[in-house]
Short mmCIF file of C-alpha atoms and ligand atoms in Angstrom, two decimals:
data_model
loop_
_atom_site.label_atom_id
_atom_site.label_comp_id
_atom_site.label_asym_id
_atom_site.label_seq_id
_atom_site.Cartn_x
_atom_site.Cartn_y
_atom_site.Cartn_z
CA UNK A 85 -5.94 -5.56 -76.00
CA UNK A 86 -5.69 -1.88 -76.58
CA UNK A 87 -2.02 -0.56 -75.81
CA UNK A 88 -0.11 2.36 -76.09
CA UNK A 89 3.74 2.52 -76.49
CA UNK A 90 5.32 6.18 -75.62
CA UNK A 91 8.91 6.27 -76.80
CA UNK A 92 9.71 4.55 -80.08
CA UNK A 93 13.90 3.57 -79.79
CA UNK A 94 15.01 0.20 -80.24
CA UNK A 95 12.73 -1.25 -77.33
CA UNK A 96 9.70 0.93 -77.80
CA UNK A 97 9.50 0.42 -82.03
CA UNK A 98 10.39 -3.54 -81.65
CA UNK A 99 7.80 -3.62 -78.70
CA UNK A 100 4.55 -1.62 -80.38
CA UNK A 101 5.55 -3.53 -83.96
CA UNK A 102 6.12 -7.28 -82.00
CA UNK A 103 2.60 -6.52 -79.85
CA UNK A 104 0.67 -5.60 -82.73
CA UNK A 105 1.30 -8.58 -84.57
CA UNK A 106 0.56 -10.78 -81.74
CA UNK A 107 -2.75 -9.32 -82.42
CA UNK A 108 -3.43 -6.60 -80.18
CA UNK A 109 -4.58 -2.40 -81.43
CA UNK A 110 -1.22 -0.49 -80.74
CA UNK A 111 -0.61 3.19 -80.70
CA UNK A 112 3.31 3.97 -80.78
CA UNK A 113 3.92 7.60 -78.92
CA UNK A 114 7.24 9.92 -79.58
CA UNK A 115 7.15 13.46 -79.21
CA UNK A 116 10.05 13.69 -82.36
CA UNK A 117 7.54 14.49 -85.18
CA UNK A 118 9.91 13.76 -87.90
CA UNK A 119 10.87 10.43 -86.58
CA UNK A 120 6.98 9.30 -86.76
CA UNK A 121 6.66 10.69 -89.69
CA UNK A 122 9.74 8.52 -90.91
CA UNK A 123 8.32 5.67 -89.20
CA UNK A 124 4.89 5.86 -90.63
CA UNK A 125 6.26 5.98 -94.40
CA UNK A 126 7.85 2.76 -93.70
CA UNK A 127 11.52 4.08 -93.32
CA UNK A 128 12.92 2.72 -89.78
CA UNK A 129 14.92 5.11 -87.79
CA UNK A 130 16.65 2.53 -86.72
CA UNK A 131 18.45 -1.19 -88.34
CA UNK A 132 16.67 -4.63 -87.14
CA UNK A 133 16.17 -7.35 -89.35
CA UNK A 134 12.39 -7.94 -89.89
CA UNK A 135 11.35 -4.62 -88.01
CA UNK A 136 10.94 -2.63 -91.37
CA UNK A 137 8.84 -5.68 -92.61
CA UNK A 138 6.69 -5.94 -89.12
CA UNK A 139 5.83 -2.18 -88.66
CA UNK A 140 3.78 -2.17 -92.85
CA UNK A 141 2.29 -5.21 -92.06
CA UNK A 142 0.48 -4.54 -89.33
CA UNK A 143 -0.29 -1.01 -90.09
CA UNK A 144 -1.85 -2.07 -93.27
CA UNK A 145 -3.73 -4.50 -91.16
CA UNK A 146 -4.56 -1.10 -88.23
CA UNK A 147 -2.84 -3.20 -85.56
CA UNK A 148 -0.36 -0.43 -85.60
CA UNK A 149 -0.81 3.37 -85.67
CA UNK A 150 1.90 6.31 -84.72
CA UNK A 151 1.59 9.54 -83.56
CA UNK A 152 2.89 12.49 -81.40
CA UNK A 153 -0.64 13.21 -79.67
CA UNK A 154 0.38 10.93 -76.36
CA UNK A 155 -3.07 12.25 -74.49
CA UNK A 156 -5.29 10.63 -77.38
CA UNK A 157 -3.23 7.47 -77.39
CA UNK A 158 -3.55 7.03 -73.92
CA UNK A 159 -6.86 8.07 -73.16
CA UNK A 160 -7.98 4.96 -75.89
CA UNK A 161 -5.38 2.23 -74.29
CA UNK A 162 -6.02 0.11 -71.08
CA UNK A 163 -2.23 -0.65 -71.25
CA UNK A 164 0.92 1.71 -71.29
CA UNK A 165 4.36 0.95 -71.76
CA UNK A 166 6.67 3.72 -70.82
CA UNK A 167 9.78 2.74 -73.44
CA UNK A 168 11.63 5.80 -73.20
CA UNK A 169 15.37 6.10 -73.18
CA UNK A 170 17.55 6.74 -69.39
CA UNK A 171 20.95 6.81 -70.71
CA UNK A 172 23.61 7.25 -68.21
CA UNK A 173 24.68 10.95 -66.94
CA UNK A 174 27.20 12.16 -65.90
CA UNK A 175 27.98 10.47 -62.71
CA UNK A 176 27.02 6.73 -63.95
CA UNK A 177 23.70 7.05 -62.66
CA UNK A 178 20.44 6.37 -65.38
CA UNK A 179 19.17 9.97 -66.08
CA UNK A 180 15.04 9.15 -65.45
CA UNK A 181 13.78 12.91 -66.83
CA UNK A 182 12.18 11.08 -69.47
CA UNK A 183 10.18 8.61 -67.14
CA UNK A 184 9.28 11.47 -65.26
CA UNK A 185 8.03 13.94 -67.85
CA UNK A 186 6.24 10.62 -69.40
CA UNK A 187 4.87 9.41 -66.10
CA UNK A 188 3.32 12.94 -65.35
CA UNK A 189 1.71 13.46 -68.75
CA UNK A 190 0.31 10.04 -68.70
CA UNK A 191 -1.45 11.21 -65.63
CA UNK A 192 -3.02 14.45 -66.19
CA UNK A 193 -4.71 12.45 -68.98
CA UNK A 194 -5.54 9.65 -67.51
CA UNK A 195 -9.58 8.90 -67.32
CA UNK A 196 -10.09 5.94 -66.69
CA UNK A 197 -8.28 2.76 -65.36
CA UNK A 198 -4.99 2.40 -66.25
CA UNK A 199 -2.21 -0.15 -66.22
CA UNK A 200 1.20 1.77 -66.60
CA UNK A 201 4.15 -0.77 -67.89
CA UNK A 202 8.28 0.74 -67.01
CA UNK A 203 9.94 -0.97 -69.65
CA UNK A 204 12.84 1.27 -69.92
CA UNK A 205 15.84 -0.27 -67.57
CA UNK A 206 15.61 1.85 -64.51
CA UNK A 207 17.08 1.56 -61.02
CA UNK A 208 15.60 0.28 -58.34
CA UNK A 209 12.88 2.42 -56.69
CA UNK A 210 11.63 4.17 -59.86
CA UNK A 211 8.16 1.93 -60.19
CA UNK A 212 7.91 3.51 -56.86
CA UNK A 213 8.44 7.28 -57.69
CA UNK A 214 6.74 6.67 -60.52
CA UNK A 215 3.35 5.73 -58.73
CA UNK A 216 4.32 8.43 -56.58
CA UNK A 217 3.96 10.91 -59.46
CA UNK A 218 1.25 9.78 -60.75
CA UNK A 219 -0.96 9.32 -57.80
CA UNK A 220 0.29 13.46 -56.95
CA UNK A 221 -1.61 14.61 -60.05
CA UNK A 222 -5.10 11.80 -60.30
CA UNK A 223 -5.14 11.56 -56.78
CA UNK A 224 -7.92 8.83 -55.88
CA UNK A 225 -9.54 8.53 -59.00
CA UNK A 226 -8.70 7.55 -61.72
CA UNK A 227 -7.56 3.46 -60.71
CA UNK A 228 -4.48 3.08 -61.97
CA UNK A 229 -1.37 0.00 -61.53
CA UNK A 230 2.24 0.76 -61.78
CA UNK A 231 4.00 -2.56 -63.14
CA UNK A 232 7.47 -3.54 -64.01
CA UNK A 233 8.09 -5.67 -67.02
CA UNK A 234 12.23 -5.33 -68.07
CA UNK A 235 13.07 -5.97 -71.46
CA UNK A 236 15.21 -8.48 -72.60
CA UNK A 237 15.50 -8.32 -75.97
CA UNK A 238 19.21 -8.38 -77.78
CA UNK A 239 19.96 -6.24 -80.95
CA UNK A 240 19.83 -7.09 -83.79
CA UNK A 241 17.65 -10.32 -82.66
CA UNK A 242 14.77 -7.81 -80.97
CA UNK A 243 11.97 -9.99 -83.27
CA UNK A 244 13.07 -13.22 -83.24
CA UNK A 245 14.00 -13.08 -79.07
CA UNK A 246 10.61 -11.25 -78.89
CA UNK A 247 8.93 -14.32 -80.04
CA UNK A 248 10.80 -16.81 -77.97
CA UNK A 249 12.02 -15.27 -74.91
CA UNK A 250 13.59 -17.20 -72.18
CA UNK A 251 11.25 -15.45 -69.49
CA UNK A 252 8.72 -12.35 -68.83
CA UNK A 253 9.56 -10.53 -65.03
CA UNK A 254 6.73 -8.86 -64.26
CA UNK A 255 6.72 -6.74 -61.15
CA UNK A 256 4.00 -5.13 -59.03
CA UNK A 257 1.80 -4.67 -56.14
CA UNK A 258 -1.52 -5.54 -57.05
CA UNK A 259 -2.55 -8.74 -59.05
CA UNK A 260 -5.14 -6.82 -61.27
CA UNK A 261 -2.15 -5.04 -62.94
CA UNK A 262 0.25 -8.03 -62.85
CA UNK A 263 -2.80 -10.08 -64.56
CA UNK A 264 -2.91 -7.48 -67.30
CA UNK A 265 0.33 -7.77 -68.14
CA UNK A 266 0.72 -11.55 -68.24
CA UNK A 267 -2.51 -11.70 -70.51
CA UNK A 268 -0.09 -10.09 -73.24
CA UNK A 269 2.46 -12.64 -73.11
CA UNK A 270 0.49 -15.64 -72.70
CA UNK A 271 0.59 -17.13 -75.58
CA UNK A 272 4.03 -17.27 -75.96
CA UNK A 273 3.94 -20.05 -72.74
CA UNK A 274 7.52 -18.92 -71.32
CA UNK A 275 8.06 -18.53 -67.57
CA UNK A 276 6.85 -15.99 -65.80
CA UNK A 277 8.64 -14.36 -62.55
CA UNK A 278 6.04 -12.44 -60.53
CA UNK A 279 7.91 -10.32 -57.80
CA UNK A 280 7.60 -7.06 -56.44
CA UNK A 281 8.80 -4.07 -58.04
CA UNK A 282 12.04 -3.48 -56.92
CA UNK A 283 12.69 -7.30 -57.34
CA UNK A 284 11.60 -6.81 -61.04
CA UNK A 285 13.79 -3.45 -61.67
CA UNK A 286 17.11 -5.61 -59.45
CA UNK A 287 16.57 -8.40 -62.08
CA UNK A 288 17.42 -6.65 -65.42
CA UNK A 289 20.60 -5.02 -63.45
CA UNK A 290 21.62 -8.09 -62.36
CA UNK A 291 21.42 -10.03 -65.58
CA UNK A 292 23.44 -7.33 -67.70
CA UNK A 293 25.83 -7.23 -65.26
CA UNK A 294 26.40 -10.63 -65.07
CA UNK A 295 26.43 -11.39 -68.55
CA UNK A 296 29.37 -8.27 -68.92
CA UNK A 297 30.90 -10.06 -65.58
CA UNK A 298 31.30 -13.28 -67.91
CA UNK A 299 32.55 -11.30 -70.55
CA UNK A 300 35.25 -9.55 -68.75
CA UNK A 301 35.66 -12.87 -66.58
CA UNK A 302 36.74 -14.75 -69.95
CA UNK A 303 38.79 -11.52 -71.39
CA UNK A 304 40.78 -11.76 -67.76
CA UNK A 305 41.59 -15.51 -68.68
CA UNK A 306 42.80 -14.74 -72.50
CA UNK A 307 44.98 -12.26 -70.62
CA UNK A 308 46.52 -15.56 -68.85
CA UNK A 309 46.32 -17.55 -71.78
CA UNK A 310 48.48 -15.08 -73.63
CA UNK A 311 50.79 -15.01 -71.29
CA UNK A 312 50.48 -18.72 -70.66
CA UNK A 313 50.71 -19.95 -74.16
CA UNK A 314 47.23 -21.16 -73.62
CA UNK A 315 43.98 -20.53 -76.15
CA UNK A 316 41.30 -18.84 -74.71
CA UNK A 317 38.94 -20.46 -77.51
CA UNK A 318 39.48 -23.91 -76.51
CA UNK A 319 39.38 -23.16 -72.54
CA UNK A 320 36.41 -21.44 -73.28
CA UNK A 321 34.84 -24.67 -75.48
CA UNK A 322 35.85 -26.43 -72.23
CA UNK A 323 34.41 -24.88 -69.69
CA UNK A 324 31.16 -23.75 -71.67
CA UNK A 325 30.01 -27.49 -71.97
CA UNK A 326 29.49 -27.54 -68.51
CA UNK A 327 25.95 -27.35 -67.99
CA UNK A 328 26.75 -25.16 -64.92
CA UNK A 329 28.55 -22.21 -66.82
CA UNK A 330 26.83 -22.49 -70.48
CA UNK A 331 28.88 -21.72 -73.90
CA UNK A 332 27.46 -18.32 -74.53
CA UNK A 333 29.29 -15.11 -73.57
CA UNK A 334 32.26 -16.39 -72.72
CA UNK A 335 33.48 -15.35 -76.25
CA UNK A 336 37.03 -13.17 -75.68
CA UNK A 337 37.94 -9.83 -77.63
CA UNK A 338 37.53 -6.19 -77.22
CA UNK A 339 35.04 -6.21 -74.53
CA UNK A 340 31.24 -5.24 -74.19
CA UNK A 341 29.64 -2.26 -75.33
CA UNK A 342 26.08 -0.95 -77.02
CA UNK A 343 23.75 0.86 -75.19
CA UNK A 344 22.78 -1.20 -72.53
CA UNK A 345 25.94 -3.49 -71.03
CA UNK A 346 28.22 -0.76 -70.07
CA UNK A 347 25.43 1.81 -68.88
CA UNK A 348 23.72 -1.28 -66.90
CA UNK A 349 26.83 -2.32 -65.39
CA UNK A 350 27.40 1.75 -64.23
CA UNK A 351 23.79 2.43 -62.93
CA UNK A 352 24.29 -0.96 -60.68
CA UNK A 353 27.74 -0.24 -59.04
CA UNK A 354 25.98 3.22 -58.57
CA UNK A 355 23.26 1.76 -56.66
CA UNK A 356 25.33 -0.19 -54.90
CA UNK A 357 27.12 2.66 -53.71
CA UNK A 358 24.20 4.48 -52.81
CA UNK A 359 23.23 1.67 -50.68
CA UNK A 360 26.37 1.99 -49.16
CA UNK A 361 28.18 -1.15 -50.46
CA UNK A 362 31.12 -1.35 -52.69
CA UNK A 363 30.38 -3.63 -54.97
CA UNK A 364 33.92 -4.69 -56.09
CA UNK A 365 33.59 -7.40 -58.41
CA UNK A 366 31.45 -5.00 -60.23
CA UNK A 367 34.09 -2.72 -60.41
CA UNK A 368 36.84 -4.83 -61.59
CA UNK A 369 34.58 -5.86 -64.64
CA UNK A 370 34.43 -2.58 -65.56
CA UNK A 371 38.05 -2.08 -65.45
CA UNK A 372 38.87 -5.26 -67.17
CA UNK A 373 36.04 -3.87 -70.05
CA UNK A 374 38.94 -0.73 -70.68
CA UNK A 375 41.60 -2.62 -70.12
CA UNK A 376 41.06 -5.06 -73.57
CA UNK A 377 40.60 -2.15 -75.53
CA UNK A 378 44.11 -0.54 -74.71
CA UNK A 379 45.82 -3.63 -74.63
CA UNK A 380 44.86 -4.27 -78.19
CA UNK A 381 45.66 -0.67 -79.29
CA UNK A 382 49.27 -1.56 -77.36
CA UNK A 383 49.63 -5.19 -79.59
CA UNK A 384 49.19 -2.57 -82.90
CA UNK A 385 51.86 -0.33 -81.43
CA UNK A 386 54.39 -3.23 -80.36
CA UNK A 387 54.35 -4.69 -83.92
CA UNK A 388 54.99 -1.33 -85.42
CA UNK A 389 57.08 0.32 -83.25
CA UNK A 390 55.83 3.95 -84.09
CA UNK A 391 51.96 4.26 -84.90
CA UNK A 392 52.12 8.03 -86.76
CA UNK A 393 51.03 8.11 -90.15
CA UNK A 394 50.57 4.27 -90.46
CA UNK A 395 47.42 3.52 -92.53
CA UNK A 396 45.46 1.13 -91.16
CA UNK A 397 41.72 -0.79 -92.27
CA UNK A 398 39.55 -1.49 -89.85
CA UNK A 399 36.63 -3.96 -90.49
CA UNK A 400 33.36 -3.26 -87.98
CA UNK A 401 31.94 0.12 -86.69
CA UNK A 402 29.01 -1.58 -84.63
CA UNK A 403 29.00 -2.07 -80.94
CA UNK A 404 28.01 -5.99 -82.63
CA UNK A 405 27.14 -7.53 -85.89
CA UNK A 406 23.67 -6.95 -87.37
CA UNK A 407 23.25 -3.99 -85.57
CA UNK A 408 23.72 -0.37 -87.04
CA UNK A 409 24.03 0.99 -83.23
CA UNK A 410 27.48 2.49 -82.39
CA UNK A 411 27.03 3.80 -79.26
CA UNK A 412 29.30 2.92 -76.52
CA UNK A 413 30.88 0.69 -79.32
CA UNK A 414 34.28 -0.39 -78.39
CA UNK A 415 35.35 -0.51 -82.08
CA UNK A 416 34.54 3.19 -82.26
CA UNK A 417 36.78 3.75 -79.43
CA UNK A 418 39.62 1.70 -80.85
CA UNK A 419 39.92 4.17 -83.86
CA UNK A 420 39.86 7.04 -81.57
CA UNK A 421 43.08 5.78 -80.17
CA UNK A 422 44.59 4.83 -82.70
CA UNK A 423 43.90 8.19 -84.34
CA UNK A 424 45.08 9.64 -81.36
CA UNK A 425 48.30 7.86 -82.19
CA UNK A 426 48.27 9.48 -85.37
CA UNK A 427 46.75 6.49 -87.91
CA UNK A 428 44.93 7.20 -90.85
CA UNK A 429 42.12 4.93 -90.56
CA UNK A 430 40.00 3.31 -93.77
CA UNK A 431 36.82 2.40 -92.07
CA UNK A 432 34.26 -0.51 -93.49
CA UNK A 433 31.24 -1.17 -91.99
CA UNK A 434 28.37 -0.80 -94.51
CA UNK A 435 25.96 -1.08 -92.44
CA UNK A 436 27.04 1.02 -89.04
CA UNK A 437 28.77 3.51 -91.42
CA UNK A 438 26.34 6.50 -91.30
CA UNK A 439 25.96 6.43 -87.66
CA UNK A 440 29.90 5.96 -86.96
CA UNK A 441 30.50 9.39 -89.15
CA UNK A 442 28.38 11.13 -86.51
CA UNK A 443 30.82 9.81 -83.84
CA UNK A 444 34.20 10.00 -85.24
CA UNK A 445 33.75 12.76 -88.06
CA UNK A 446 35.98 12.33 -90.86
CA UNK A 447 39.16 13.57 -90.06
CA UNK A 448 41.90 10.77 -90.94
CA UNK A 449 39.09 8.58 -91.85
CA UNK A 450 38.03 7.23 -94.47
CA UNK A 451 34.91 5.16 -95.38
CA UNK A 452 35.11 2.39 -97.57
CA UNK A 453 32.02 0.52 -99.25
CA UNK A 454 33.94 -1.98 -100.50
CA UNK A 455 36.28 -4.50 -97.77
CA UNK A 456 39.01 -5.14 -101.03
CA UNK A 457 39.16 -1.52 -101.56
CA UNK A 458 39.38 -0.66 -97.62
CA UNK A 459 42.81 -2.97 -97.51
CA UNK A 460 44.32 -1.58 -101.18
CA UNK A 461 48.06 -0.62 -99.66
CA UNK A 462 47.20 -0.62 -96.29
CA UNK A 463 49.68 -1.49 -93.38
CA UNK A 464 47.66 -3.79 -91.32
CA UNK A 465 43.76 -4.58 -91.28
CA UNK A 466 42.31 -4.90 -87.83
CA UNK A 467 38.94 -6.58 -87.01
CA UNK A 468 36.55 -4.79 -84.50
CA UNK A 469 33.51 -6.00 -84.85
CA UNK A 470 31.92 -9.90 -85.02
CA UNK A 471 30.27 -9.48 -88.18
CA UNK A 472 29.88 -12.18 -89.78
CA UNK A 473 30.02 -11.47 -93.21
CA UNK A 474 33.88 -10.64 -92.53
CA UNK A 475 34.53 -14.36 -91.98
CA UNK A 476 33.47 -15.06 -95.60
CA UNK A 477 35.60 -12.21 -97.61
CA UNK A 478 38.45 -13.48 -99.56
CA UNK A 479 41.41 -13.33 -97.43
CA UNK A 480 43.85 -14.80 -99.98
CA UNK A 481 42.91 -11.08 -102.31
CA UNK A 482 43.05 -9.59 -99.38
CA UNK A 483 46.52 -10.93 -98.44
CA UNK A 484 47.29 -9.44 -102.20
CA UNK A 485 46.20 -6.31 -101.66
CA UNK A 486 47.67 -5.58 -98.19
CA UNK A 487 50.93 -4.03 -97.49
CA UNK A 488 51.97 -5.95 -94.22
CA UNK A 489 49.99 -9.27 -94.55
CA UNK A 490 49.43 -8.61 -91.02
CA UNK A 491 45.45 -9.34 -89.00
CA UNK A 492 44.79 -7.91 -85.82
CA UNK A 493 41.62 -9.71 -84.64
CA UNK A 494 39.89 -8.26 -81.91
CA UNK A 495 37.01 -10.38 -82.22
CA UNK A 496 38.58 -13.89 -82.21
CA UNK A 497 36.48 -14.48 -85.83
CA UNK A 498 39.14 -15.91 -88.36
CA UNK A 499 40.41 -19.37 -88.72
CA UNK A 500 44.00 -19.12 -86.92
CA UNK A 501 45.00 -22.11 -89.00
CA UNK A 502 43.84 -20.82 -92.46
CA UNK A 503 45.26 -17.31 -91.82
CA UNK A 504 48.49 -18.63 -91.10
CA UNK A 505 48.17 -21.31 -93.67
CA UNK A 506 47.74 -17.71 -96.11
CA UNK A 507 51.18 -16.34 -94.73
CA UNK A 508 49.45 -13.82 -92.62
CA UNK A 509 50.87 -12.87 -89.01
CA UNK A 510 47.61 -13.29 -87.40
CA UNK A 511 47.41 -11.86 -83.65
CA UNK A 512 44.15 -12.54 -81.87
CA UNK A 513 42.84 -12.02 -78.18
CA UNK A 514 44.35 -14.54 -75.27
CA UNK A 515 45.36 -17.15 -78.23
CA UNK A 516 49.07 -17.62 -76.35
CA UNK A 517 49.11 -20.42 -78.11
CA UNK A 518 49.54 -18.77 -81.93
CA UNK A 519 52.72 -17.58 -80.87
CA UNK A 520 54.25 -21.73 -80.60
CA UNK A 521 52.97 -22.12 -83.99
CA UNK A 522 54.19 -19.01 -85.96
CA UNK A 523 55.77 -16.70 -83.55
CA UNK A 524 52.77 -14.18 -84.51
CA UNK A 525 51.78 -13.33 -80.28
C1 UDX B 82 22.04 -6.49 -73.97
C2 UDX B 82 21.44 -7.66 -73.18
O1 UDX B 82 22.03 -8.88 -73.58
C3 UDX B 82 19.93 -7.69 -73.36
O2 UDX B 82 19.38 -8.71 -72.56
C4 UDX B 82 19.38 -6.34 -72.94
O3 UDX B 82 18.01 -6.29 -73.08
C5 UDX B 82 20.01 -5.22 -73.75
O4 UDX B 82 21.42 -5.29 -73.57
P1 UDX B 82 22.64 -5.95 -76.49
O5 UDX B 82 22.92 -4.55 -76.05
O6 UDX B 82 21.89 -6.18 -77.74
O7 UDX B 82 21.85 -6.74 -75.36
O8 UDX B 82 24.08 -6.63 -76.58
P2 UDX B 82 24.67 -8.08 -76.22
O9 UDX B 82 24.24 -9.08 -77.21
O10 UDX B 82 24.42 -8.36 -74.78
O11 UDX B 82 26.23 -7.79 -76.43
C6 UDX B 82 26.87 -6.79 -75.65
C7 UDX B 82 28.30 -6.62 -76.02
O12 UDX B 82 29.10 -7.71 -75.57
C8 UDX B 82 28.65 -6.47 -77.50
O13 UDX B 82 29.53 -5.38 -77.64
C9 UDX B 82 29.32 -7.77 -77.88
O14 UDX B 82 30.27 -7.57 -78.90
C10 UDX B 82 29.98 -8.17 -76.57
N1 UDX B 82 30.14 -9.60 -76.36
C11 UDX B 82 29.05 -10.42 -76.30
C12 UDX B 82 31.43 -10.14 -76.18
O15 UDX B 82 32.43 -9.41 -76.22
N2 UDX B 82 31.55 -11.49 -75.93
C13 UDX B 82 30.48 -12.32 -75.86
O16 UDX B 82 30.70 -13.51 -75.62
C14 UDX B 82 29.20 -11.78 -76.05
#
């Protein structure tokens, strides 16, 4: 099938790359010439294991082309996926300018029959305007089907959850469009959810949000558990074996970020409130999201008494591991307040490191390549982000090469036992129980 991608991010590159290789004659659209240009000599804007590998493959086969001329690409597809970003403004609601400006250039070049995808997360109604716009500008003719088909796809796992996803939601009004769509997938043989638009758009909402709701629901019971003298990992092993509740996010630490959780979780409570409806629960997720963030900053200060001048390592710049994304990362926000405590922070994070810079300049920062060189005479070394790699670093050097033998774990990643086994004081998140063993919570 001939398809055209407009917007190449994280969903729109992944998407053009993961649908040319399933053997269909994608065009990807951006308007930033520089970042096609990037893209087309093989250097991803962007940090996804496999993508790089994906996008010269099948443009050496021409599956995959790129350009900045969106009439020509869409005037040659049957298909278009509007990928383009709505990050949250001002007041918490998705900013859609993009969709618009996309939706009305798609039609004034629209000749023949179309089917036009939203894949961008957008609130409820926008298929709508979106058909709306376009049907202002063609008017009866050219055909055309507005259809909704959220992603899903996690970072830093875009190909690999491309491949096997759990289920397709595709939305619409008329079954030509919906057909379209579904032909794509196919082969893959996951469910499919048919539903009407709004249905479609409510879906991806209400799956973010509850995903952060089980986050924040499992930080809220670490914040018992410290208290308690209970361990958040092993009531969390217990009640994810439940078929009922499932093992995954219910992992504790510094709460959700990226560029989708938080912003999701916003754009629904707003909708909610446009409808009229306070949507509480929503509400106190978000304020338990804050909360873990400050209460770890506040476990730093209580062990040192006075934060000013201390020098401190942090490990992880990411929002998550295997990601190079730092926006809305909660590890980013840590160092801002602990530099706005006065620390002078040595930052490792190889991989997020370039982006991070952008973010938090360099002012009382400084970025380490190396993890052993990051902890040389430093007071404390706190873990942001779940990378794994961390797990496997030498703690015993690092123990050497620390000033305070002292682990602040925001992601619950190290072995308790075998830090404390090393002589660290090893504080995690809602692990009251660390305290019995070793007086370290
Ligand atoms: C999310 C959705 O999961 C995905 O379906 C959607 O398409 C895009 O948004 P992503 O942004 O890649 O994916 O992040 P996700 O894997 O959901 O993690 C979000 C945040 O939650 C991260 O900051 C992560 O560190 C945190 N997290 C995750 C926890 O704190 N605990 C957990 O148990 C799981």
């Amino acid at each position: 099938m001939k398809i055209c991608v407009i917007g190449t991010g994280y969903v729109g590159l992944v998407g053009s790359a993961v649908f040319a290789n399933w053997g269909n004659k994608v065009v990807g659209v951006d308007i930033d010439e520089k970042k096609i240009s990037k893209i087309k000599s093989g250097d991803m804007p962007i940090y996804e294991p496999g993508l790089k590998e994906l996008v010269s493959k099948n443009i050496k086969n021409k599956h995959l082309s790129f350009t900045t001329n969106l009439a020509e690409a869409v005037k040659e597809s049957e298909v278009i996926f509007i990928c383009v970003g709505t990050p949250s403004g001002q007041t918490g609601a998705a900013d859609l300018n993009a969709v618009w400006t996309v939706a009305k250039e798609i039609a004034r070049v629209m000749n023949n029959y179309k089917v036009v995808v939203v894949k961008s997360t957008v609130p409820v109604g926008t298929n709508e305007e979106v058909e709306r716009i376009i049907k202002g500008i063609v008017g009866e003719k050219p055909e055309f089907d507005v259809v909704s088909c959220p992603e899903f796809l996690r970072e830093g796992y875009s190909i690999e959850d491309s491949n096997k996803t759990d289920r397709v939601v595709i939305g619409g009004k008329s079954q030509k469009g919906i057909n379209k769509v579904k032909e794509i997938y196919a082969h893959l043989g996951a469910p499919v959810v048919e539903c009407d638009l709004r249905s479609s758009e409510m879906i991806k909402y209400a799956s973010n949000a509850f995903l952060a709701t089980k986050i924040s629901f499992i930080n809220e019971i670490g914040q018992v558990c410290e208290r308690a003298g209970a361990d958040v990992i092993n009531v969390a092993e217990g009640m994810g074996l439940d078929s009922r509740i499932g093992p995954r996010f219910l992992h504790a630490g510094l709460g959700y970020g990226g560029s989708c959780d938080p912003k999701d979780v916003e754009a629904l409570y707003r909708t909610s409130t446009d409808q009229a409806y306070d949507f509480r629960l929503l509400r106190g997720v978000m304020e338990v999201n804050e909360q873990q963030r400050t209460h770890f900053v506040d476990r730093v200060r209580k062990y040192f008494g006075n934060l000013a001048d201390r020098e401190i390592a942090c490990f992880g710049l990411a929002f998550k591991e295997n990601t190079d994304d730092v926006r809305k990362s909660v590890a980013i926000e840590v160092i801002k307040l602990l530099r706005g405590e006065g620390v002078n922070i040595r930052a490792f994070d190889t991989v997020a490191e370039k982006n991070a810079k952008k973010e938090l300049g360099s002012t009382g920062i400084r970025y380490v390549r190396d993890p052993y060189e990051a902890v040389k005479g430093a007071e404390a070394l706190c873990i942001l982000t779940e990378w794994k790699e961390f797990t496997k670093l030498d703690f015993k050097k690092i123990g050497r090469l620390l000033k305070n033998k002292v682990i602040f774990d925001g992601r619950n990643i190290l072995e308790a036992k075998k830090m404390q086994d090393l002589g660290f004081s090893y504080f995690a998140v809602g692990r009251g129980n660390l305290s019995r063993v070793n007086g370290a919570n």
